[in-house]
Amino acid sequence: MGNEMRKLQFPWKQKFTISLKVPMVILLVLFGMIPMMVCVKTVISSIEQNQTNARMIEVQNQCQILSSKLSRTGYLRGEVKDGSVDSEISTIADIYNGRIVVVNKDYRIVQDTYDIAKNRLHVAEEVIRCFQGESSSSYNKEKHYFIHTLPIYDGSGEQNIDGVMMSIISTEGILSMVDAVENKASLLQFIVLLLLFIAAAVAVAFLMRPFKEFQGKLNHVADGSLDTDISADTYRETRNISQAVGRTLSKLKEVDQSRQEFVSNVSHELKTPITSIRVLADSLMGMEDVPVELYREFMEDISDEIDRESKIVDDLLALVKMDKSEAELNISQVNINGLVEQTLKRLRPIANKRKVELIFESIREVTGDIDETKLSLVITNLVENAIKYNMEEGWVRVTLDADHKFFYIKVADSGIGIPEEVQERIFDRFFRVDKARSRETGGSGLGLAITRSVVLMHKGAIKLSSKEGEGSVFTIRIPLNYIA
Ligand code: ADP
């Protein structure tokens, strides 16, 4: 069922892909077979060579004995009448599967074991050279025979050459023996190939088992058991992969957890004004003969709560829009001094209402590549907070400065400050130091989260330094030139 589901979700998984086992088995079989085939080939050719050499030496010895006998008996001078030597020549020729030819001084053939060239002239090169005292031995590999020539002396002991004995010996017998060995070796090789294939398949299946187990664990995770132990420490490779997947999983879990937190925070935040509205409406309905003033007061409270709800929804939408990766910045060259001045002008009435002095300190003229609307929102959020969380008769100082790379906007206030232990969480969504005060001032708890998103989108940074009871300083740093 799980598998089916996965196939439906990831159709590309159905595409045919070769298993890693196949090249592994092929490689193992090749690594076993190639050396064996080379060995067999070498052994067979050395058997053939050795057999041929041994045969040549044997034939040379036999011919040597025979030639001595021909010398001693005066065969060429016609002193042997009974044909005993002829039959010995024939026997040797038969034993070695060859032909022996005896040539006299006149280059005429006096004996031929094949009986086809008797009395004919035989003036081959080897014969002429042999009459000059040079006996020869040569092997014709293609036609599978060797020729051996030996001088026949006249028996006087003077080394006078009376004739030449030429033996032509076939090596076909050796070749058929080698063929038989080769056939046996091929059969053996085939059996070894089969065994090797089976052994390689078993070995590979065994070696790949940890990967299969790991895959099983991952499937478990994919089926929803995010807490499955996916450690696979059998090999370094499986361990590295499992660690990488583990890291990915914990990131996923973090994302999932923060999503759940976000959803529950959103529900809670949206429910709070609704609950207040309900309580106000219920108490109004529960009373009889409500005076118009009380009625108006309650209706004003209800209206405030509706404003709050609406602000939360607006802020949420703004935040979600910025969280999207495709959120586009509308970058243009803007005079930052003008932008800050304009924004502060809009906020001055609120500051005046709370008797907070709003000061703008412009250290130099700054022009930067920014999204005007979004950066104005950042300044508004920071200055609004500085006014909201301030003391009566307090002050807010906004300073604009720049160097060759960045511009800096510093928003300092003489307000209530932020306790050190919560400073890290101050930019989290819905985080508020004092829920009651924030609610009083109509805060959604999303202002600083939005501020940080905008600053990061501009590839900038935001920093807070604050001391409880003394005030806070928020500093943003944004590159003068925006590089996408
Ligand atoms: P809110 O809408 O509640 O103001 P923000 O995200 O803007 O939400 O701020 C989060 C919390 O940080 C506020 O509730 C407040 O407790 C604290 N805070 C922000 N700015 C200041 C400041 N200048 N001085 C003291 N506290 C501040």
mmCIF file of N, CA and C in Angstrom, residues 73 75 78-87:
data_model
loop_
_atom_site.group_PDB
_atom_site.id
_atom_site.type_symbol
_atom_site.label_atom_id
_atom_site.label_comp_id
_atom_site.label_asym_id
_atom_site.label_seq_id
_atom_site.Cartn_x
_atom_site.Cartn_y
_atom_site.Cartn_z
ATOM 1 N N THR A 73 76.212 -48.526 -43.227
ATOM 2 C CA THR A 73 75.834 -49.690 -44.049
ATOM 3 C C THR A 73 76.127 -49.463 -45.537
ATOM 4 N N TYR A 75 74.489 -47.501 -47.556
ATOM 5 C CA TYR A 75 73.158 -47.529 -48.194
ATOM 6 C C TYR A 75 73.162 -46.844 -49.554
ATOM 7 N N GLY A 78 74.605 -48.662 -52.489
ATOM 8 C CA GLY A 78 73.850 -49.835 -52.933
ATOM 9 C C GLY A 78 74.321 -51.112 -52.270
ATOM 10 N N GLU A 79 74.939 -50.953 -51.064
ATOM 11 C CA GLU A 79 75.468 -52.153 -50.414
ATOM 12 C C GLU A 79 74.396 -52.881 -49.587
ATOM 13 N N VAL A 80 73.244 -52.244 -49.376
ATOM 14 C CA VAL A 80 72.193 -52.918 -48.598
ATOM 15 C C VAL A 80 71.181 -53.505 -49.573
ATOM 16 N N LYS A 81 71.055 -54.820 -49.509
ATOM 17 C CA LYS A 81 70.229 -55.448 -50.533
ATOM 18 C C LYS A 81 68.873 -55.919 -49.978
ATOM 19 N N ASP A 82 68.845 -56.189 -48.650
ATOM 20 C CA ASP A 82 67.649 -56.863 -48.118
ATOM 21 C C ASP A 82 66.458 -55.942 -47.792
ATOM 22 N N GLY A 83 66.640 -54.706 -47.971
ATOM 23 C CA GLY A 83 65.501 -53.761 -47.731
ATOM 24 C C GLY A 83 65.231 -53.514 -46.264
ATOM 25 N N SER A 84 66.095 -53.996 -45.371
ATOM 26 C CA SER A 84 65.844 -53.787 -43.930
ATOM 27 C C SER A 84 65.931 -52.305 -43.563
ATOM 28 N N VAL A 85 66.893 -51.609 -44.177
ATOM 29 C CA VAL A 85 67.050 -50.183 -43.860
ATOM 30 C C VAL A 85 65.841 -49.394 -44.390
ATOM 31 N N ASP A 86 65.385 -49.789 -45.624
ATOM 32 C CA ASP A 86 64.199 -49.099 -46.194
ATOM 33 C C ASP A 86 63.004 -49.203 -45.248
ATOM 34 N N SER A 87 62.835 -50.428 -44.707
ATOM 35 C CA SER A 87 61.661 -50.582 -43.827
ATOM 36 C C SER A 87 61.851 -49.800 -42.526
#
